[in-house]
PDB file of C-alpha atoms and ligand atoms in Angstrom:
ATOM      1  CA  UNK A 859       0.000   0.000   0.000  1.00 98.00           C
ATOM      2  CA  UNK A 860       1.311   3.427  -0.923  1.00 98.00           C
ATOM      3  CA  UNK A 861       1.562   6.049   1.823  1.00 98.00           C
ATOM      4  CA  UNK A 862       0.589   9.634   1.028  1.00 98.00           C
ATOM      5  CA  UNK A 863       0.543  12.431   3.582  1.00 98.00           C
ATOM      6  CA  UNK A 864      -2.601  14.572   3.705  1.00 98.00           C
ATOM      7  CA  UNK A 865      -1.347  18.051   4.509  1.00 98.00           C
ATOM      8  CA  UNK A 866      -0.014  21.270   3.019  1.00 98.00           C
ATOM      9  CA  UNK A 867       2.416  21.745   5.922  1.00 98.00           C
ATOM     10  CA  UNK A 868       5.925  21.694   4.444  1.00 98.00           C
ATOM     11  CA  UNK A 869       7.585  20.783   7.745  1.00 98.00           C
ATOM     12  CA  UNK A 870       5.360  17.728   8.181  1.00 98.00           C
ATOM     13  CA  UNK A 871       5.827  16.745   4.545  1.00 98.00           C
ATOM     14  CA  UNK A 872       9.605  16.979   5.000  1.00 98.00           C
ATOM     15  CA  UNK A 873       9.454  14.934   8.219  1.00 98.00           C
ATOM     16  CA  UNK A 874       7.376  12.188   6.582  1.00 98.00           C
ATOM     17  CA  UNK A 875       9.634  12.198   3.545  1.00 98.00           C
ATOM     18  CA  UNK A 876      12.708  11.876   5.755  1.00 98.00           C
ATOM     19  CA  UNK A 877      11.244   8.650   7.183  1.00 98.00           C
ATOM     20  CA  UNK A 878      11.803   7.196   3.722  1.00 98.00           C
ATOM     21  CA  UNK A 879       8.323   5.701   3.418  1.00 98.00           C
ATOM     22  CA  UNK A 880       6.447   8.534   1.746  1.00 98.00           C
ATOM     23  CA  UNK A 881       5.038   7.923  -1.734  1.00 98.00           C
ATOM     24  CA  UNK A 882       3.089  11.130  -2.328  1.00 98.00           C
ATOM     25  CA  UNK A 883       1.063  14.052  -0.987  1.00 98.00           C
ATOM     26  CA  UNK A 884      -2.585  15.091  -1.071  1.00 98.00           C
ATOM     27  CA  UNK A 885      -3.817  18.585  -0.377  1.00 97.00           C
ATOM     28  CA  UNK A 886      -7.155  20.336  -0.572  1.00 96.00           C
ATOM     29  CA  UNK A 887      -8.297  23.975  -0.308  1.00 97.00           C
ATOM     30  CA  UNK A 888      -9.039  23.590   3.415  1.00 97.00           C
ATOM     31  CA  UNK A 889      -5.535  22.239   4.122  1.00 97.00           C
ATOM     32  CA  UNK A 890      -4.016  25.122   2.129  1.00 97.00           C
ATOM     33  CA  UNK A 891      -6.067  27.671   4.077  1.00 97.00           C
ATOM     34  CA  UNK A 892      -5.029  25.997   7.349  1.00 97.00           C
ATOM     35  CA  UNK A 893      -1.393  26.776   6.486  1.00 97.00           C
ATOM     36  CA  UNK A 894      -2.311  30.372   5.632  1.00 98.00           C
ATOM     37  CA  UNK A 895      -1.590  29.855   1.927  1.00 97.00           C
ATOM     38  CA  UNK A 896      -3.916  32.205   0.065  1.00 96.00           C
ATOM     39  CA  UNK A 897      -3.913  33.949  -3.303  1.00 96.00           C
ATOM     40  CA  UNK A 898      -3.565  32.158  -6.634  1.00 95.00           C
ATOM     41  CA  UNK A 899       0.189  32.600  -7.113  1.00 97.00           C
ATOM     42  CA  UNK A 900       1.054  31.647  -3.529  1.00 97.00           C
ATOM     43  CA  UNK A 901      -1.013  28.498  -3.860  1.00 98.00           C
ATOM     44  CA  UNK A 902       0.670  27.547  -7.139  1.00 98.00           C
ATOM     45  CA  UNK A 903       4.119  28.234  -5.642  1.00 98.00           C
ATOM     46  CA  UNK A 904       3.232  26.070  -2.661  1.00 98.00           C
ATOM     47  CA  UNK A 905       2.406  23.109  -4.919  1.00 98.00           C
ATOM     48  CA  UNK A 906       5.819  23.469  -6.535  1.00 98.00           C
ATOM     49  CA  UNK A 907       7.472  23.647  -3.093  1.00 98.00           C
ATOM     50  CA  UNK A 908       5.754  20.373  -2.154  1.00 98.00           C
ATOM     51  CA  UNK A 909       6.850  18.761  -5.423  1.00 98.00           C
ATOM     52  CA  UNK A 910      10.418  19.806  -4.657  1.00 98.00           C
ATOM     53  CA  UNK A 911      10.314  17.848  -1.383  1.00 98.00           C
ATOM     54  CA  UNK A 912       8.568  14.643  -2.422  1.00 98.00           C
ATOM     55  CA  UNK A 913       9.314  12.647  -5.542  1.00 97.00           C
ATOM     56  CA  UNK A 914       5.820  11.237  -6.028  1.00 98.00           C
ATOM     57  CA  UNK A 915       2.269  12.196  -6.948  1.00 98.00           C
ATOM     58  CA  UNK A 916       1.073  15.506  -5.458  1.00 98.00           C
ATOM     59  CA  UNK A 917      -2.676  16.146  -5.674  1.00 98.00           C
ATOM     60  CA  UNK A 918      -3.614  19.759  -6.449  1.00 98.00           C
ATOM     61  CA  UNK A 919      -7.325  20.530  -6.354  1.00 98.00           C
ATOM     62  CA  UNK A 920      -9.282  22.639  -8.833  1.00 98.00           C
ATOM     63  CA  UNK A 921     -11.623  25.303  -7.490  1.00 97.00           C
ATOM     64  CA  UNK A 922     -13.831  25.542 -10.578  1.00 98.00           C
ATOM     65  CA  UNK A 923     -17.070  23.588 -10.606  1.00 98.00           C
ATOM     66  CA  UNK A 924     -17.810  23.791 -14.341  1.00 98.00           C
ATOM     67  CA  UNK A 925     -16.227  21.577 -16.993  1.00 98.00           C
ATOM     68  CA  UNK A 926     -14.472  24.359 -18.942  1.00 98.00           C
ATOM     69  CA  UNK A 927     -13.095  25.918 -15.770  1.00 98.00           C
ATOM     70  CA  UNK A 928     -11.832  22.595 -14.433  1.00 98.00           C
ATOM     71  CA  UNK A 929     -10.096  21.826 -17.722  1.00 98.00           C
ATOM     72  CA  UNK A 930      -8.396  25.226 -17.839  1.00 98.00           C
ATOM     73  CA  UNK A 931      -7.362  25.129 -14.205  1.00 98.00           C
ATOM     74  CA  UNK A 932      -6.312  21.468 -14.286  1.00 98.00           C
ATOM     75  CA  UNK A 933      -4.137  21.954 -17.354  1.00 98.00           C
ATOM     76  CA  UNK A 934      -2.370  24.838 -15.656  1.00 98.00           C
ATOM     77  CA  UNK A 935      -1.857  22.824 -12.451  1.00 98.00           C
ATOM     78  CA  UNK A 936      -0.508  19.872 -14.437  1.00 98.00           C
ATOM     79  CA  UNK A 937       1.963  22.170 -16.214  1.00 98.00           C
ATOM     80  CA  UNK A 938       3.522  23.222 -12.894  1.00 98.00           C
ATOM     81  CA  UNK A 939       5.376  19.953 -12.301  1.00 98.00           C
ATOM     82  CA  UNK A 940       5.423  16.432 -13.738  1.00 98.00           C
ATOM     83  CA  UNK A 941       4.217  14.965 -10.424  1.00 98.00           C
ATOM     84  CA  UNK A 942       1.040  17.036 -10.142  1.00 98.00           C
ATOM     85  CA  UNK A 943      -2.191  15.017 -10.094  1.00 98.00           C
ATOM     86  CA  UNK A 944      -5.289  17.102 -10.833  1.00 98.00           C
ATOM     87  CA  UNK A 945      -7.806  16.671  -8.021  1.00 98.00           C
ATOM     88  CA  UNK A 946     -11.394  16.971  -9.201  1.00 98.00           C
ATOM     89  CA  UNK A 947     -14.618  16.817  -7.180  1.00 98.00           C
ATOM     90  CA  UNK A 948     -17.120  14.032  -7.775  1.00 98.00           C
ATOM     91  CA  UNK A 949     -19.821  16.011  -9.544  1.00 98.00           C
ATOM     92  CA  UNK A 950     -21.181  15.454 -13.081  1.00 98.00           C
ATOM     93  CA  UNK A 951     -18.991  18.247 -14.514  1.00 98.00           C
ATOM     94  CA  UNK A 952     -16.070  16.648 -12.719  1.00 98.00           C
ATOM     95  CA  UNK A 953     -16.707  13.280 -14.360  1.00 98.00           C
ATOM     96  CA  UNK A 954     -16.515  14.977 -17.761  1.00 98.00           C
ATOM     97  CA  UNK A 955     -13.259  16.674 -16.763  1.00 98.00           C
ATOM     98  CA  UNK A 956     -11.779  13.383 -15.528  1.00 98.00           C
ATOM     99  CA  UNK A 957     -12.615  11.797 -18.876  1.00 98.00           C
ATOM    100  CA  UNK A 958     -10.945  14.706 -20.665  1.00 98.00           C
ATOM    101  CA  UNK A 959      -7.744  14.461 -18.612  1.00 98.00           C
ATOM    102  CA  UNK A 960      -7.702  10.681 -18.844  1.00 98.00           C
ATOM    103  CA  UNK A 961      -7.723  10.905 -22.657  1.00 98.00           C
ATOM    104  CA  UNK A 962      -4.888  13.456 -22.492  1.00 98.00           C
ATOM    105  CA  UNK A 963      -2.803  11.210 -20.220  1.00 98.00           C
ATOM    106  CA  UNK A 964      -3.002  13.637 -17.266  1.00 98.00           C
ATOM    107  CA  UNK A 965      -3.423  11.932 -13.893  1.00 98.00           C
ATOM    108  CA  UNK A 966      -6.491  12.714 -11.793  1.00 98.00           C
ATOM    109  CA  UNK A 967      -7.692  12.164  -8.253  1.00 98.00           C
ATOM    110  CA  UNK A 968     -11.479  12.155  -7.938  1.00 99.00           C
ATOM    111  CA  UNK A 969     -12.233  13.586  -4.515  1.00 98.00           C
ATOM    112  CA  UNK A 970     -15.251  13.698  -2.190  1.00 98.00           C
ATOM    113  CA  UNK A 971     -16.282  10.113  -2.960  1.00 98.00           C
ATOM    114  CA  UNK A 972     -18.855   8.768  -0.513  1.00 98.00           C
ATOM    115  CA  UNK A 973     -20.546   5.926  -2.404  1.00 98.00           C
ATOM    116  CA  UNK A 974     -19.736   2.892  -4.552  1.00 98.00           C
ATOM    117  CA  UNK A 975     -21.755   4.373  -7.424  1.00 98.00           C
ATOM    118  CA  UNK A 976     -19.556   7.461  -7.445  1.00 98.00           C
ATOM    119  CA  UNK A 977     -16.444   5.269  -7.409  1.00 98.00           C
ATOM    120  CA  UNK A 978     -17.770   3.260 -10.350  1.00 98.00           C
ATOM    121  CA  UNK A 979     -18.465   6.384 -12.403  1.00 98.00           C
ATOM    122  CA  UNK A 980     -15.033   7.835 -11.683  1.00 98.00           C
ATOM    123  CA  UNK A 981     -13.341   4.581 -12.723  1.00 98.00           C
ATOM    124  CA  UNK A 982     -15.339   4.467 -15.953  1.00 98.00           C
ATOM    125  CA  UNK A 983     -14.233   8.040 -16.681  1.00 98.00           C
ATOM    126  CA  UNK A 984     -10.628   6.890 -16.249  1.00 98.00           C
ATOM    127  CA  UNK A 985      -9.678   8.455 -12.897  1.00 98.00           C
ATOM    128  CA  UNK A 986      -6.158   7.542 -11.779  1.00 98.00           C
ATOM    129  CA  UNK A 987      -7.209   7.663  -8.107  1.00 99.00           C
ATOM    130  CA  UNK A 988     -10.509   7.974  -6.263  1.00 98.00           C
ATOM    131  CA  UNK A 989     -10.629   9.330  -2.737  1.00 98.00           C
ATOM    132  CA  UNK A 990     -13.322   7.840  -0.509  1.00 98.00           C
ATOM    133  CA  UNK A 991     -13.497   9.849   2.735  1.00 98.00           C
ATOM    134  CA  UNK A 992     -13.519   7.249   5.510  1.00 98.00           C
ATOM    135  CA  UNK A 993     -13.462   9.505   8.536  1.00 98.00           C
ATOM    136  CA  UNK A 994     -16.295  11.709   7.352  1.00 98.00           C
ATOM    137  CA  UNK A 995     -18.490   8.635   6.823  1.00 98.00           C
ATOM    138  CA  UNK A 996     -17.579   7.380  10.296  1.00 98.00           C
ATOM    139  CA  UNK A 997     -18.555  10.850  11.580  1.00 97.00           C
ATOM    140  CA  UNK A 998     -22.132  10.266  10.419  1.00 98.00           C
ATOM    141  CA  UNK A 999     -22.340   6.719  11.854  1.00 98.00           C
ATOM    142  CA  UNK A1000     -21.656   4.978   8.525  1.00 98.00           C
ATOM    143  CA  UNK A1001     -18.775   2.522   8.305  1.00 97.00           C
ATOM    144  CA  UNK A1002     -16.214   4.113   5.968  1.00 98.00           C
ATOM    145  CA  UNK A1003     -14.207   0.881   5.763  1.00 98.00           C
ATOM    146  CA  UNK A1004     -17.241  -0.971   4.356  1.00 98.00           C
ATOM    147  CA  UNK A1005     -17.190   1.473   1.453  1.00 98.00           C
ATOM    148  CA  UNK A1006     -13.496   0.792   0.783  1.00 98.00           C
ATOM    149  CA  UNK A1007     -14.210  -2.965   0.749  1.00 98.00           C
ATOM    150  CA  UNK A1008     -17.194  -2.508  -1.582  1.00 98.00           C
ATOM    151  CA  UNK A1009     -15.152  -0.424  -4.038  1.00 98.00           C
ATOM    152  CA  UNK A1010     -12.292  -2.973  -3.879  1.00 98.00           C
ATOM    153  CA  UNK A1011     -14.733  -5.740  -4.873  1.00 98.00           C
ATOM    154  CA  UNK A1012     -16.199  -3.728  -7.754  1.00 98.00           C
ATOM    155  CA  UNK A1013     -12.813  -2.652  -9.130  1.00 98.00           C
ATOM    156  CA  UNK A1014     -11.469  -6.202  -8.912  1.00 98.00           C
ATOM    157  CA  UNK A1015     -14.580  -7.612 -10.639  1.00 98.00           C
ATOM    158  CA  UNK A1016     -13.803  -5.560 -13.737  1.00 98.00           C
ATOM    159  CA  UNK A1017     -10.039  -5.082 -13.387  1.00 98.00           C
ATOM    160  CA  UNK A1018     -10.366  -1.283 -13.273  1.00 98.00           C
ATOM    161  CA  UNK A1019      -6.944   0.391 -13.110  1.00 97.00           C
ATOM    162  CA  UNK A1020      -8.250   3.231 -10.918  1.00 98.00           C
ATOM    163  CA  UNK A1021      -6.476   3.185  -7.563  1.00 98.00           C
ATOM    164  CA  UNK A1022      -8.392   3.407  -4.305  1.00 99.00           C
ATOM    165  CA  UNK A1023      -6.864   6.238  -2.273  1.00 98.00           C
ATOM    166  CA  UNK A1024      -8.374   5.973   1.204  1.00 98.00           C
ATOM    167  CA  UNK A1025      -8.712   9.540   2.533  1.00 98.00           C
ATOM    168  CA  UNK A1026      -9.978  11.301   5.629  1.00 98.00           C
ATOM    169  CA  UNK A1027      -7.870   8.885   7.668  1.00 98.00           C
ATOM    170  CA  UNK A1028      -8.058   9.801  11.335  1.00 96.00           C
ATOM    171  CA  UNK A1029      -5.951   7.227  13.213  1.00 97.00           C
ATOM    172  CA  UNK A1030      -3.524   4.309  12.747  1.00 98.00           C
ATOM    173  CA  UNK A1031      -6.246   1.625  12.820  1.00 98.00           C
ATOM    174  CA  UNK A1032      -7.787   3.204   9.720  1.00 98.00           C
ATOM    175  CA  UNK A1033      -4.447   2.650   7.974  1.00 98.00           C
ATOM    176  CA  UNK A1034      -4.143  -0.956   9.138  1.00 98.00           C
ATOM    177  CA  UNK A1035      -7.747  -1.753   8.207  1.00 98.00           C
ATOM    178  CA  UNK A1036      -7.256  -0.200   4.766  1.00 98.00           C
ATOM    179  CA  UNK A1037      -4.174  -2.369   4.268  1.00 98.00           C
ATOM    180  CA  UNK A1038      -6.211  -5.466   5.248  1.00 98.00           C
ATOM    181  CA  UNK A1039      -8.913  -4.592   2.714  1.00 98.00           C
ATOM    182  CA  UNK A1040      -6.389  -3.936  -0.035  1.00 98.00           C
ATOM    183  CA  UNK A1041      -6.684  -0.195  -0.566  1.00 98.00           C
ATOM    184  CA  UNK A1042      -4.022   0.817  -3.090  1.00 98.00           C
ATOM    185  CA  UNK A1043      -3.104   4.017  -1.264  1.00 98.00           C
ATOM    186  CA  UNK A1044      -3.882   5.708   2.002  1.00 98.00           C
ATOM    187  CA  UNK A1045      -3.476   9.405   2.705  1.00 98.00           C
ATOM    188  CA  UNK A1046      -3.321  10.421   6.323  1.00 98.00           C
ATOM    189  CA  UNK A1047      -1.965  12.928   8.804  1.00 98.00           C
ATOM    190  CA  UNK A1048       1.632  12.628  10.042  1.00 98.00           C
ATOM    191  CA  UNK A1049       0.321  11.749  13.525  1.00 98.00           C
ATOM    192  CA  UNK A1050      -1.434   8.596  12.238  1.00 98.00           C
ATOM    193  CA  UNK A1051       1.611   7.544  10.215  1.00 98.00           C
ATOM    194  CA  UNK A1052       3.981   8.004  13.162  1.00 98.00           C
ATOM    195  CA  UNK A1053       1.574   6.224  15.522  1.00 98.00           C
ATOM    196  CA  UNK A1054       2.071   3.034  13.485  1.00 98.00           C
ATOM    197  CA  UNK A1055       5.633   2.834  14.814  1.00 97.00           C
ATOM    198  CA  UNK A1056       4.700   3.101  18.475  1.00 97.00           C
ATOM    199  CA  UNK A1057       4.505   0.143  20.856  1.00 98.00           C
ATOM    200  CA  UNK A1058       5.176   0.288  24.609  1.00 98.00           C
ATOM    201  CA  UNK A1059       6.936  -3.101  24.517  1.00 98.00           C
ATOM    202  CA  UNK A1060       9.329  -1.765  21.877  1.00 98.00           C
ATOM    203  CA  UNK A1061      10.169   1.196  24.123  1.00 98.00           C
ATOM    204  CA  UNK A1062      10.579  -1.005  27.201  1.00 98.00           C
ATOM    205  CA  UNK A1063      12.638  -3.592  25.331  1.00 98.00           C
ATOM    206  CA  UNK A1064      14.966  -0.954  23.920  1.00 98.00           C
ATOM    207  CA  UNK A1065      15.366   0.640  27.325  1.00 98.00           C
ATOM    208  CA  UNK A1066      16.364  -2.781  28.720  1.00 97.00           C
ATOM    209  CA  UNK A1067      18.805  -3.540  25.881  1.00 98.00           C
ATOM    210  CA  UNK A1068      20.536  -0.190  26.362  1.00 98.00           C
ATOM    211  CA  UNK A1069      20.674  -0.610  30.163  1.00 97.00           C
ATOM    212  CA  UNK A1070      22.178  -4.122  29.841  1.00 96.00           C
ATOM    213  CA  UNK A1071      24.709  -2.877  27.297  1.00 97.00           C
ATOM    214  CA  UNK A1072      25.697  -0.004  29.621  1.00 96.00           C
ATOM    215  CA  UNK A1073      26.167  -2.462  32.556  1.00 94.00           C
ATOM    216  CA  UNK A1074      28.396  -4.749  30.501  1.00 89.00           C
ATOM    217  CA  UNK A1075      30.490  -1.855  29.182  1.00 90.00           C
ATOM    218  CA  UNK A1076      30.909   0.291  32.271  1.00 81.00           C
TER     219      UNK A1076
HETATM  220  O1  G3P B   4      -7.969  13.849   1.820  1.00 66.11           O
HETATM  221  C1  G3P B   4      -9.223  14.215   2.298  1.00 66.11           C
HETATM  222  C2  G3P B   4      -9.090  14.735   3.653  1.00 66.11           C
HETATM  223  O2  G3P B   4      -8.280  15.856   3.668  1.00 66.11           O
HETATM  224  C3  G3P B   4     -10.327  14.977   4.391  1.00 66.11           C
HETATM  225  O3  G3P B   4      -9.990  14.712   5.689  1.00 66.11           O
HETATM  226  O4  G3P B   4     -10.105  14.873   8.105  1.00 66.11           O
HETATM  227  O5  G3P B   4     -10.986  16.746   6.657  1.00 66.11           O
HETATM  228  O6  G3P B   4     -12.187  14.580   6.797  1.00 66.11           O
HETATM  229  P1  G3P B   4     -10.873  15.272   6.880  1.00 66.11           P
END
């Protein structure tokens, strides 16, 4: 399973990249705003800064909601760097834009996916990735992982190439469960990624090893 980090924070992106396990980055307008990145040029520059840290797909989201606007914006985003993936919302105009980019060989990430039907449409349009939002489904008492499993089954039935990019990951168990189901990618916060490494027995064991070594070498 590929690991993407879901943030626009350059420090966190650098830290995750330094771990050596980072495959890509996803951003969205809310994450950009959270970092105080506003204004068209600043946003574009920030995407390039991210691409300069991570050698992997970097999702950059369009703001337009009409087909012509998405195409114009997406083409400009894609021209910024070879690793940019154009992130497009799951709306009818978005499906048309995904089809357009797919035929042009430009990678897309279909975002705001909350149902299997949406995932099926995006795959038929040729999306490179689809982003089902697990955490937000969990927030409304619907099992987000069930949706990932349902999409996995559908994509496998027809050998769709579209990759499932599990998004809105909130904690390390989401990541583990996604890996069990066979999600192609997960995008999560740095905290959830780092939490995978933690185990109290590891800490205790290491403490003991170091203490025993110190005794034998004092
Ligand atoms: O990648 C989608 C993600 O950013 C949404 O996460 O935590 O805002 O639901 P969240």
